[in-house]
CSV table of C-alpha atoms in Angstrom, one decimal:
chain,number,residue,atom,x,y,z
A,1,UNK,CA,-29.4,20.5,-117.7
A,2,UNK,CA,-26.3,19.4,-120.1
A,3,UNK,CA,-23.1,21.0,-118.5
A,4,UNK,CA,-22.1,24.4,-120.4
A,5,UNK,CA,-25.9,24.6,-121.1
A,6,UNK,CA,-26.2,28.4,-119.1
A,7,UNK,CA,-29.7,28.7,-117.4
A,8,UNK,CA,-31.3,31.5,-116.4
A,9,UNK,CA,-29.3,31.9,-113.3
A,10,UNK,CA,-25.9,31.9,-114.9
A,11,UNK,CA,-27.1,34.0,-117.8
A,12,UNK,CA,-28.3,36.9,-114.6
A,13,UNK,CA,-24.9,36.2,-113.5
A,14,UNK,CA,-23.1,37.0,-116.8
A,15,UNK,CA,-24.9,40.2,-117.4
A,16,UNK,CA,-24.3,41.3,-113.9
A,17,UNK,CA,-20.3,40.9,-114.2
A,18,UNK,CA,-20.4,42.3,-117.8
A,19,UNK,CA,-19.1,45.6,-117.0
A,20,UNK,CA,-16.4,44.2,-114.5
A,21,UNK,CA,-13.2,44.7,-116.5
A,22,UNK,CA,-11.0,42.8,-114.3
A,23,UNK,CA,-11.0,41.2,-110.7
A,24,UNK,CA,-8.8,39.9,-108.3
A,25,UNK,CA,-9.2,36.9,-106.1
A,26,UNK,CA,-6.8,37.1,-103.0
A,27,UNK,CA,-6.4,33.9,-101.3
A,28,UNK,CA,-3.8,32.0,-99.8
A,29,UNK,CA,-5.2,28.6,-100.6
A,30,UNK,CA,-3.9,27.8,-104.6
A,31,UNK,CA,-6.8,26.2,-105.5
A,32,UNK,CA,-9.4,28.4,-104.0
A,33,UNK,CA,-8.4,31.4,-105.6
A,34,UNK,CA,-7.6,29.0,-108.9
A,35,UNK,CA,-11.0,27.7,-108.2
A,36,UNK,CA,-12.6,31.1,-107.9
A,37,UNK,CA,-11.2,32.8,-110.9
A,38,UNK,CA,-11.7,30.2,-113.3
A,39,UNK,CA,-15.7,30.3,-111.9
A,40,UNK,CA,-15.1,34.4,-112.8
A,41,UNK,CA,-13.7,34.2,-115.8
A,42,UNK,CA,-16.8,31.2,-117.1
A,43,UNK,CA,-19.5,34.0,-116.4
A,44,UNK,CA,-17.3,36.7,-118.8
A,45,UNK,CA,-15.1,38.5,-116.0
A,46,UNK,CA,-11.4,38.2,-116.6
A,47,UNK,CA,-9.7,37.4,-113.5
A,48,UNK,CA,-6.5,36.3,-111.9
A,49,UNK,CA,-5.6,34.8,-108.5
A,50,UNK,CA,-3.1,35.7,-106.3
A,51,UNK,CA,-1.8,34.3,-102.8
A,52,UNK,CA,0.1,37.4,-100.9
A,53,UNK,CA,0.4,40.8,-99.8
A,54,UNK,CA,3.1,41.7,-101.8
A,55,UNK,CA,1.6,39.7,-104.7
A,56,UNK,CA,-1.3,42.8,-104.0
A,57,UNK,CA,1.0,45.2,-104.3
A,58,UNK,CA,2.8,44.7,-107.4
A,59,UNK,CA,-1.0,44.1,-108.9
A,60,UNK,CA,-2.4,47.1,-107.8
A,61,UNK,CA,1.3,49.4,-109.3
A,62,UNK,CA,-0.9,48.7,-112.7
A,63,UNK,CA,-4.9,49.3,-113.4
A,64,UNK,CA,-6.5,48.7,-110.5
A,65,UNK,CA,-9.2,45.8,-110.4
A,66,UNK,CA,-13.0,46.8,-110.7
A,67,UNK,CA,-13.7,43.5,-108.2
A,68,UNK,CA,-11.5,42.5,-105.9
A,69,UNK,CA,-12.3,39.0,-103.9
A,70,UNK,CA,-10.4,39.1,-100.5
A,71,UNK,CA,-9.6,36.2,-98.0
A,72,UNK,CA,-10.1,37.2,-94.5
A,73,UNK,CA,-6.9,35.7,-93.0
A,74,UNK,CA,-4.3,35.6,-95.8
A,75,UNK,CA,-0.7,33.6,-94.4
A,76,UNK,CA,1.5,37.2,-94.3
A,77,UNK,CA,-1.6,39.3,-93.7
A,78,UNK,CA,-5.5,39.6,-92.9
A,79,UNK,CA,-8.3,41.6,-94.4
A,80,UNK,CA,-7.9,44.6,-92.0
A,81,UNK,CA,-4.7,45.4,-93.1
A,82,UNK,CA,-5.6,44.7,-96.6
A,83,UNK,CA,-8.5,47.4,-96.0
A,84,UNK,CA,-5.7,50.1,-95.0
A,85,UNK,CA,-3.5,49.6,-98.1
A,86,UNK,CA,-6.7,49.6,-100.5
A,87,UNK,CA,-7.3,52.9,-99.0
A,88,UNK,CA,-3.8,54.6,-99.0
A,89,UNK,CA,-3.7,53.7,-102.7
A,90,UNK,CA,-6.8,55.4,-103.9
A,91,UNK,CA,-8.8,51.7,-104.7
A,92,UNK,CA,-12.2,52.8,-106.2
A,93,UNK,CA,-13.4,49.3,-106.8
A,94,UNK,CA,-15.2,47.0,-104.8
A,95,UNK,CA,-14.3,44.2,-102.6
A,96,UNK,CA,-16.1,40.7,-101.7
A,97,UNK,CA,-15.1,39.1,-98.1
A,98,UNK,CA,-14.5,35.4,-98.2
A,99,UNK,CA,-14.2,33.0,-95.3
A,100,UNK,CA,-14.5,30.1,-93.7
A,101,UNK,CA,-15.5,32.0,-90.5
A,102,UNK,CA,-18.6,32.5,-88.9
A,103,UNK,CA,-21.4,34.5,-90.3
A,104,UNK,CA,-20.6,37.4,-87.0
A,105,UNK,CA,-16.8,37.8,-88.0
A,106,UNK,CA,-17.7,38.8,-91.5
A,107,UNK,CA,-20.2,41.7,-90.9
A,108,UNK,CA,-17.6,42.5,-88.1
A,109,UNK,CA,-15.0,42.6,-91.1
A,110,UNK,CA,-17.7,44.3,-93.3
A,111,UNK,CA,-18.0,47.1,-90.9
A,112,UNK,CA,-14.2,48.1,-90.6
A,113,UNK,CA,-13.7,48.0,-94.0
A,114,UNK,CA,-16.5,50.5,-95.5
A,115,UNK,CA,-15.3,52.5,-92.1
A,116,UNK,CA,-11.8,52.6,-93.7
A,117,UNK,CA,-13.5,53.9,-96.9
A,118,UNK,CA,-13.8,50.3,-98.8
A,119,UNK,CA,-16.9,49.7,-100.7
A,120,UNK,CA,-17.8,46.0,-99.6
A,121,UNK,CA,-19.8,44.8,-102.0
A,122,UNK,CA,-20.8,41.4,-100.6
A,123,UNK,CA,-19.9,38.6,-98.5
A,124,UNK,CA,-19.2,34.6,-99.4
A,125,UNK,CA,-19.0,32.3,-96.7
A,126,UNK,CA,-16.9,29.4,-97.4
A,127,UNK,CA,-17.5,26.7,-98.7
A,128,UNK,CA,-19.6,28.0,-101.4
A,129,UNK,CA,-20.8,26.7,-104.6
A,130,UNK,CA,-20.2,27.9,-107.7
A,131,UNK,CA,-24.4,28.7,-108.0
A,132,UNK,CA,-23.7,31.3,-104.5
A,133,UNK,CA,-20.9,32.8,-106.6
A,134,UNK,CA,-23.5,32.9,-109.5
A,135,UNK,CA,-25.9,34.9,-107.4
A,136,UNK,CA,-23.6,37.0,-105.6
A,137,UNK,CA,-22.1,38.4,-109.6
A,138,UNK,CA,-25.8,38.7,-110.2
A,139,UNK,CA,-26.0,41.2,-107.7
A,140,UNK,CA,-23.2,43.4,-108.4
A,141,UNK,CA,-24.7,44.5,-111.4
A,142,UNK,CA,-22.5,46.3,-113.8
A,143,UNK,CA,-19.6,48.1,-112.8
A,144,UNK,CA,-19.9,52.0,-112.4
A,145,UNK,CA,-17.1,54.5,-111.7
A,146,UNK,CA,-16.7,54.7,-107.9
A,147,UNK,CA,-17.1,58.1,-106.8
A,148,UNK,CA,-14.1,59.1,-104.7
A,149,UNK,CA,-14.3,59.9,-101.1
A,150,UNK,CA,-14.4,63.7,-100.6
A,151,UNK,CA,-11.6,65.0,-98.5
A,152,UNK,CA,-12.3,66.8,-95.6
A,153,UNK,CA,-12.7,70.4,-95.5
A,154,UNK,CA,-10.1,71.8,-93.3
A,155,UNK,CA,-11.2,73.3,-90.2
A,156,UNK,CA,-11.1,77.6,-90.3
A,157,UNK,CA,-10.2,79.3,-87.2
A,158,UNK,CA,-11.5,82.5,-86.7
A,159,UNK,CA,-14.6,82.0,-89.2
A,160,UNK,CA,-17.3,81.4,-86.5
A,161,UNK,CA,-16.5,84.8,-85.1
A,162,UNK,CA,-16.3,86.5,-88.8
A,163,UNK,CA,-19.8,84.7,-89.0
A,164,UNK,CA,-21.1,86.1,-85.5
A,165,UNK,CA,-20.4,89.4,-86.6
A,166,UNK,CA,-21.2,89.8,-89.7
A,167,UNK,CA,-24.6,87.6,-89.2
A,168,UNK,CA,-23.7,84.6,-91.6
A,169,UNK,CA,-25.3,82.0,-89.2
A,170,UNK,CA,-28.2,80.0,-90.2
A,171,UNK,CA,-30.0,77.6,-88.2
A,172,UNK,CA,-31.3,74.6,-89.9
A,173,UNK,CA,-34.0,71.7,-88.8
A,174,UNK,CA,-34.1,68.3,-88.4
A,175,UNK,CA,-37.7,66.2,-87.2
A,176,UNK,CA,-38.0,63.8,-84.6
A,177,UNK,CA,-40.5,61.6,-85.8
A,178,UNK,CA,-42.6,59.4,-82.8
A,179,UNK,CA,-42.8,56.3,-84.2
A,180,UNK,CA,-45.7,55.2,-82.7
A,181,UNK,CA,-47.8,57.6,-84.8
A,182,UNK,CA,-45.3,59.0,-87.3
A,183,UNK,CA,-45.8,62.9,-86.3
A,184,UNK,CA,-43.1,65.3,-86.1
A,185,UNK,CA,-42.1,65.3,-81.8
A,186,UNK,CA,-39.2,67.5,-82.1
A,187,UNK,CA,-36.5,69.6,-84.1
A,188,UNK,CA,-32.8,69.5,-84.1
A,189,UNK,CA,-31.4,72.9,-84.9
A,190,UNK,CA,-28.4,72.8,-86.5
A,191,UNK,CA,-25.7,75.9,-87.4
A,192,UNK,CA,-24.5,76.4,-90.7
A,193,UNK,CA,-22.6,79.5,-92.1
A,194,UNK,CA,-23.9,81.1,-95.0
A,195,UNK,CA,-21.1,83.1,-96.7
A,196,UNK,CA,-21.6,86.1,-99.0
A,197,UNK,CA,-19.6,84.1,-101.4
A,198,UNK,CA,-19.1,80.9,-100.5
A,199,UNK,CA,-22.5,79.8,-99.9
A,200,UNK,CA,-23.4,77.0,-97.2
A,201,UNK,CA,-20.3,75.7,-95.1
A,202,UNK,CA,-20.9,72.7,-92.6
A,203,UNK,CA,-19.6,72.7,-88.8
A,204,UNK,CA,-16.8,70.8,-89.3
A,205,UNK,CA,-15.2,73.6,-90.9
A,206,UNK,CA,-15.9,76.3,-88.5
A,207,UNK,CA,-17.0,74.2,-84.7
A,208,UNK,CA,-13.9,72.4,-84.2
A,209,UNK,CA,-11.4,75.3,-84.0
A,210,UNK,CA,-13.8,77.9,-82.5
A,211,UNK,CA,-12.8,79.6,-78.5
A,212,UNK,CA,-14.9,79.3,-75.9
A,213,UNK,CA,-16.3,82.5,-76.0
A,214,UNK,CA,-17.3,81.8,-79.8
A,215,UNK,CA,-18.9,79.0,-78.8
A,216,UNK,CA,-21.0,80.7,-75.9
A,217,UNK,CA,-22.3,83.0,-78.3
A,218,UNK,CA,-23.1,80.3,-80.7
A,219,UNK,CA,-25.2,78.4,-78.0
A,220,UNK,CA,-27.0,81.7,-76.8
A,221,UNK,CA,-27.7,82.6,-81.0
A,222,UNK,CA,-28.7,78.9,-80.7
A,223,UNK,CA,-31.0,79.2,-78.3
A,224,UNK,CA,-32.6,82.1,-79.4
A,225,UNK,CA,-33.2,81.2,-82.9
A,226,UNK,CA,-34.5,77.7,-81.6
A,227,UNK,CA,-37.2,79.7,-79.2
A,228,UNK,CA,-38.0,81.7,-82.2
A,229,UNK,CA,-38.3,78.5,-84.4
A,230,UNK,CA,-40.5,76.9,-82.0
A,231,UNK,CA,-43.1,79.3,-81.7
A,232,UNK,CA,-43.2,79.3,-85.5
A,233,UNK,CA,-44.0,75.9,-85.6
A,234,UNK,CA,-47.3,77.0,-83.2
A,235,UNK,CA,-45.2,76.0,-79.4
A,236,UNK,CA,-46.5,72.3,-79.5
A,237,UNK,CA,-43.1,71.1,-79.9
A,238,UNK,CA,-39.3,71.2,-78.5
A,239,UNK,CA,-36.6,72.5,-80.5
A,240,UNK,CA,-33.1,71.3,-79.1
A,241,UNK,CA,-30.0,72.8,-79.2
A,242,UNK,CA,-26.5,71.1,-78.8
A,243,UNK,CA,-24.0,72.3,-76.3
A,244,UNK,CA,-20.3,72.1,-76.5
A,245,UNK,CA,-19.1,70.3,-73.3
A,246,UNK,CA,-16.3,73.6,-72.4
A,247,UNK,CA,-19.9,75.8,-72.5
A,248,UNK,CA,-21.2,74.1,-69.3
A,249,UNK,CA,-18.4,75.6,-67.3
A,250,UNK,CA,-19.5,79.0,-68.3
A,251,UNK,CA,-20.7,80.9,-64.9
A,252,UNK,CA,-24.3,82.4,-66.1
A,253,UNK,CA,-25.0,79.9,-68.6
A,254,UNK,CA,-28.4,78.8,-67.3
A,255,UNK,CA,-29.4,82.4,-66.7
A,256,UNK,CA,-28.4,83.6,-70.0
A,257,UNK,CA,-30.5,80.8,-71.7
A,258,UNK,CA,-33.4,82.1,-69.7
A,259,UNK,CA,-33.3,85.4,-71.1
A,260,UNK,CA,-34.1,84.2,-74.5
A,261,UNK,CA,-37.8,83.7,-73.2
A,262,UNK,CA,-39.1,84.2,-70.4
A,263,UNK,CA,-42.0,80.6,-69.7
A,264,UNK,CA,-40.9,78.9,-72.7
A,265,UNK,CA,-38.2,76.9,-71.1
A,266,UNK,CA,-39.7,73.5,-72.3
A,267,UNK,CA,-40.2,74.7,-75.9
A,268,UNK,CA,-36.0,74.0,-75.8
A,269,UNK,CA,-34.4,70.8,-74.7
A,270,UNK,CA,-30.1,71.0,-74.4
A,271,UNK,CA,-28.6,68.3,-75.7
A,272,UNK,CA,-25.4,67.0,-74.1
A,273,UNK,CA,-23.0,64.5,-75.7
A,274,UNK,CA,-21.8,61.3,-73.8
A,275,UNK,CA,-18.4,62.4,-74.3
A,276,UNK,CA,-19.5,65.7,-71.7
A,277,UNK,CA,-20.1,62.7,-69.3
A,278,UNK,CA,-17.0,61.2,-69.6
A,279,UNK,CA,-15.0,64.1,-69.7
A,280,UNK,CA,-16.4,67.0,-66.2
A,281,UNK,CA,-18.8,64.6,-65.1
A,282,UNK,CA,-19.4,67.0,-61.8
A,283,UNK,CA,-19.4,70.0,-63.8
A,284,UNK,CA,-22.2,67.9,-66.4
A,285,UNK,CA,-24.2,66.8,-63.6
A,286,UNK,CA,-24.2,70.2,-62.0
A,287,UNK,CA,-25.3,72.2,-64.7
A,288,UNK,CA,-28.0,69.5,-66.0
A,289,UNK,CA,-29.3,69.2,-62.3
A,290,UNK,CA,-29.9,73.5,-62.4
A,291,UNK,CA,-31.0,72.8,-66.1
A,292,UNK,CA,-34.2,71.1,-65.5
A,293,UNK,CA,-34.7,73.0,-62.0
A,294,UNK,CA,-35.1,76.1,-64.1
A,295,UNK,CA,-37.6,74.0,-66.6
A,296,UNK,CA,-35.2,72.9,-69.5
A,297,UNK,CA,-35.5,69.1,-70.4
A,298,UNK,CA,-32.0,67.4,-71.2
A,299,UNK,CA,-30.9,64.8,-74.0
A,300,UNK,CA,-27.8,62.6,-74.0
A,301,UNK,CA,-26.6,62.9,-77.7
A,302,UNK,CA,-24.4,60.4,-79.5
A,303,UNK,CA,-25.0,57.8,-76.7
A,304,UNK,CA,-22.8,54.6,-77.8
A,305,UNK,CA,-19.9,56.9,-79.1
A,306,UNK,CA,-18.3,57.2,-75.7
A,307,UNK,CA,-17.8,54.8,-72.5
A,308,UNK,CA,-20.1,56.6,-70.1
A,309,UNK,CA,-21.3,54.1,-67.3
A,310,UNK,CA,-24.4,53.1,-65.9
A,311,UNK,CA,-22.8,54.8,-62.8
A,312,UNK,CA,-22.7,58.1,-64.5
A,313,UNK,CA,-26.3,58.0,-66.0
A,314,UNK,CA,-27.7,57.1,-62.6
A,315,UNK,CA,-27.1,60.5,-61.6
A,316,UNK,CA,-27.6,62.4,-64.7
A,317,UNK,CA,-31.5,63.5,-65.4
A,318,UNK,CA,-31.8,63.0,-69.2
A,319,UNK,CA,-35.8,63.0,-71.0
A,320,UNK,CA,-33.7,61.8,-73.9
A,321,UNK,CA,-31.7,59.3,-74.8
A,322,UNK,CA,-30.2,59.2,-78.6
A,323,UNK,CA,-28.1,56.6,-79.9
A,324,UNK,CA,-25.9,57.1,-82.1
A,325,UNK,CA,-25.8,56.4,-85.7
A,326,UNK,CA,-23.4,53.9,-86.4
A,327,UNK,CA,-25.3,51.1,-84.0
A,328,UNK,CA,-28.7,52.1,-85.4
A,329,UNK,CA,-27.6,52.0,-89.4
A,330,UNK,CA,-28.1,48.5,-90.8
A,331,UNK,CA,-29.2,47.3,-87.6
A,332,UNK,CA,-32.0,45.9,-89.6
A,333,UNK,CA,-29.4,42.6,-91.2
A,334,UNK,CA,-27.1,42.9,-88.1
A,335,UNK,CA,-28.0,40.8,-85.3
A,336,UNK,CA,-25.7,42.3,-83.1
A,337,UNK,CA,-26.4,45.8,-83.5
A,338,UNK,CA,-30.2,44.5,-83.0
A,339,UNK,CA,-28.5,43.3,-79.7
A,340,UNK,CA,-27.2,46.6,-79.0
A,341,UNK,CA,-30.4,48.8,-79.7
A,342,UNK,CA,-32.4,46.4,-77.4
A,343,UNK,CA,-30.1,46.1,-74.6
A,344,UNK,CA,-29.7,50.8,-75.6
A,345,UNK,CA,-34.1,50.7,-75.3
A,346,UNK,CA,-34.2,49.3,-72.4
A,347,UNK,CA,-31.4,51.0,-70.5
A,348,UNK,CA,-33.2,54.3,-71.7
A,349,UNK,CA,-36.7,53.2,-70.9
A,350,UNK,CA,-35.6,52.1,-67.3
A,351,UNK,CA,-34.7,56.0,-66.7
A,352,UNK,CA,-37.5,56.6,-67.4
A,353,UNK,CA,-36.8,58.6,-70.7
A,354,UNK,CA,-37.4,57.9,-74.4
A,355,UNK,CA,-34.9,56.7,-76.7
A,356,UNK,CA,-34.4,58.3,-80.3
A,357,UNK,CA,-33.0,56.3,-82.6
A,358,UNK,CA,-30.1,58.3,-85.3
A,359,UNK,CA,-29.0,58.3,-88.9
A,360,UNK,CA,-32.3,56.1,-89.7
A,361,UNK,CA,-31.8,56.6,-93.4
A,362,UNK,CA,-33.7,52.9,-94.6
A,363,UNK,CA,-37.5,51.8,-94.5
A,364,UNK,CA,-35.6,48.5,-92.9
A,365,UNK,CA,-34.0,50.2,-90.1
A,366,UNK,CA,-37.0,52.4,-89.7
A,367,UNK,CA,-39.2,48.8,-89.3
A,368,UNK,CA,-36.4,47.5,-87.4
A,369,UNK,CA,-35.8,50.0,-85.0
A,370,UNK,CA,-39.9,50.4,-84.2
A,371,UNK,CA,-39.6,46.7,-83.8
A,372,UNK,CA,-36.9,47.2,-80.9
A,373,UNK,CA,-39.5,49.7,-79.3
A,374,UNK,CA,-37.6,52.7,-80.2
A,375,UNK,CA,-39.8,56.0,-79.0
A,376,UNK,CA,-38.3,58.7,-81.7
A,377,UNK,CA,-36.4,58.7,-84.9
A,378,UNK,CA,-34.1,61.0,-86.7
A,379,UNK,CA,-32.3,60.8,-90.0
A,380,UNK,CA,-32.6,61.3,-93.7
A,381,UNK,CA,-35.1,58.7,-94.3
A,382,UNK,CA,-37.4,61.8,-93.0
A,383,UNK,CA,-35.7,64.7,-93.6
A,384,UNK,CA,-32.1,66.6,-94.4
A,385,UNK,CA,-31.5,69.7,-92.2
A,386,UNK,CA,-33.5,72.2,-93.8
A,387,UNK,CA,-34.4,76.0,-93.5
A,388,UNK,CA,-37.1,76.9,-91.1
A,389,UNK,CA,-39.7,77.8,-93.6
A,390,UNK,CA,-39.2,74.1,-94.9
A,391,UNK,CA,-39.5,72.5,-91.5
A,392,UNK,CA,-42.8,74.6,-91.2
A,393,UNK,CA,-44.1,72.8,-94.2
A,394,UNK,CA,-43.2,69.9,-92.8
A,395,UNK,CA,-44.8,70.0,-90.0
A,396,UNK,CA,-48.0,71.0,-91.9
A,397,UNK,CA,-47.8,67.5,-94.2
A,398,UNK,CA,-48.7,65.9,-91.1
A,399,UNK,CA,-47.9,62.3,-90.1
A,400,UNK,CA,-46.0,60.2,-91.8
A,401,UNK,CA,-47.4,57.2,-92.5
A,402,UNK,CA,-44.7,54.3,-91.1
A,403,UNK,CA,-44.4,49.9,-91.9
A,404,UNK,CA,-46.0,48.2,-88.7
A,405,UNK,CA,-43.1,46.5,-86.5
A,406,UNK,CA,-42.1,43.2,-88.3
A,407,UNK,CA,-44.1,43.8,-90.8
């Protein structure tokens, strides 16, 4: 093909950076980034290279880039801190890793910056041709406003207790799906508050702040609507709860949780985080120990968001173990989250307990995780936290049909 001729490739490429107004390419190597954003500005993108930090700066003090191109290990600086200033100043583009690094080091750099709120919208691994550039433009599609990260609400104190006594809380569902049939094995109940004139308003407004006497009376509410729940569902499956860590030191707990029903102790399983483990590990072990005396099974939430050792599970009885979301999304392209999960399965497996995979939200993840022998998953992929009457109907769709493991 005559050079200038564009093929089909390069054509894909041109329509996919169409939209990009401007972009960046930040490298410390002149005739990389020279190299890089003369290739941009052949397939339509206006671009400019710059070499620094402060050369960033200065850029960003004007319209912001839709694309920004971004050396891993710049001479004054290094993509991490890049990540932080992108996010104090608002950046709503996205950002393409480059470097000359392993494979690893760039999902590892991947990773920290979507968790410092930077959309990363691909990686290059250096040295690339100009046809990989080609490609990767071709992906990108046209640009579309970013939508903005939404600030946090801040937390309310005193609003659980307005919500306990005026009987604003609502307890909403989430399936555990087996994965080696696809039927429902389980609910999650979780609170919200439903305001008179508010409407619905997450935990993370009202949890964090709340006493511990507030959040006793959550967990017994909990329990009671959970009990409830289950039998609505026809008592073939558990309903957990989650317990606060401060709630297991409450004298009477185990008793009180009994009261809610009398022989339906295993219709509820209490889930404890790994952060309870780390934290009163006696006080943990001692109420979990009288926990499944009295005919409760137990669940170790949020496994991998702590540092609890195999010391401290060895004398913990757990039926469950879940790990946590951000090892099991996108452990379908990263190998060493696939590490993780397998090393997290068999750990679980050799206590004897199954192992629930979180925040499955992809049919990849969902292949990947049945592929690492996963028992249970939970996540959006299935189902949003709903309202009991839609769990019920949930339930009645029966199983869902799930992609056979590497397949």
């Amino acid at each position: 093909m005559p050079r200038g001729t564009a093929g089909p490739e390069s054509e894909a490429a041109m329509r996919g950076g169409a939209g990009l107004r401007t972009a960046i390419v930040v490298d410390d190597e002149p005739d990389i980034r020279l190299l890089v954003a003369s290739q941009l500005r052949k397939l339509g993108v206006p671009a400019q290279g710059i070499g620094s930090k402060a050369e960033l700066i200065a850029a960003l003090e004007g319209e912001h880039p839709d694309l920004l191109l971004l050396d891993l290990s710049l001479g004054d600086s290094d993509a991490v801190e890049i990540f932080d200033l992108l996010a104090e100043r608002g950046f709503a583009g996205r950002v393409v890793l480059m470097s000359g690094h392993a494979g690893p080091l760039l999902e590892h750099a991947r990773r920290i910056g979507r968790r410092a709120g930077v959309e990363i919208a691909g990686l290059l691994r250096k040295p690339f041709r100009r046809g990989d550039l080609q490609r990767l433009m071709a992906g990108l599609g046209p640009a579309v406003p970013a939508a903005q990260p939404r600030a946090s609400a801040p937390a309310e104190p005193g609003l659980l207790r307005e919500a306990i006594a005026e009987g604003w809380l609502a307890f909403w569902y989430q399936p555990k799906v087996e994965l080696a049939s696809g039927a429902a094995a389980g609910m999650e109940a979780l609170c919200r508050v439903i305001h008179p004139q508010r409407g619905v308003i997450g935990p993370d407004v009202f949890l964090p702040p709340a006493d511990d006497g507030d959040l006793y009376d959550l967990t017994l509410a909990a329990a009671r609507a959970a009990l409830d729940a289950a039998a609505r569902m026809g008592g073939t499956i558990p309903v957990s709860i989650n317990l606060a860590g401060r709630t297991l030191l409450r004298p009477g707990l185990i008793e009180a949780l009994k009261s809610r029903g009398e022989g339906t102790e295993r219709r509820l399983m209490l889930e404890i985080t790994e952060t309870d483990l780390i934290g009163d590990l006696a006080a943990a072990e001692a109420f979990a120990m009288r926990a499944v005396l009295h005919g409760f099974d137990i669940a170790i939430d949020d496994f991998g968001s702590g540092y609890a050792t195999f010391e401290r599970l060895r004398h913990f009885p757990f039926a469950e173990l879940k790990i946590e979301r951000s090892i099991v999304h996108g452990c379908a392209q990263d190998e060493a989250l696939r590490r993780i999960c397998r090393a997290a399965v068999e750990l679980g497996h050799g206590f004897e307990a199954k192992v629930v995979a979180e925040g499955v939200e992809t049919e990849e993840d969902l292949a990947a995780v049945r592929e690492l022998g996963f028992d249970l998953a939970q996540g959006y992929l299935f189902a949003r936290p709903m309202p009991l009457a839609e769990a019920i109907a949930f339930l009645a769709s029966g199983p869902r049909r799930l992609p056979r493991p590497g397949g």
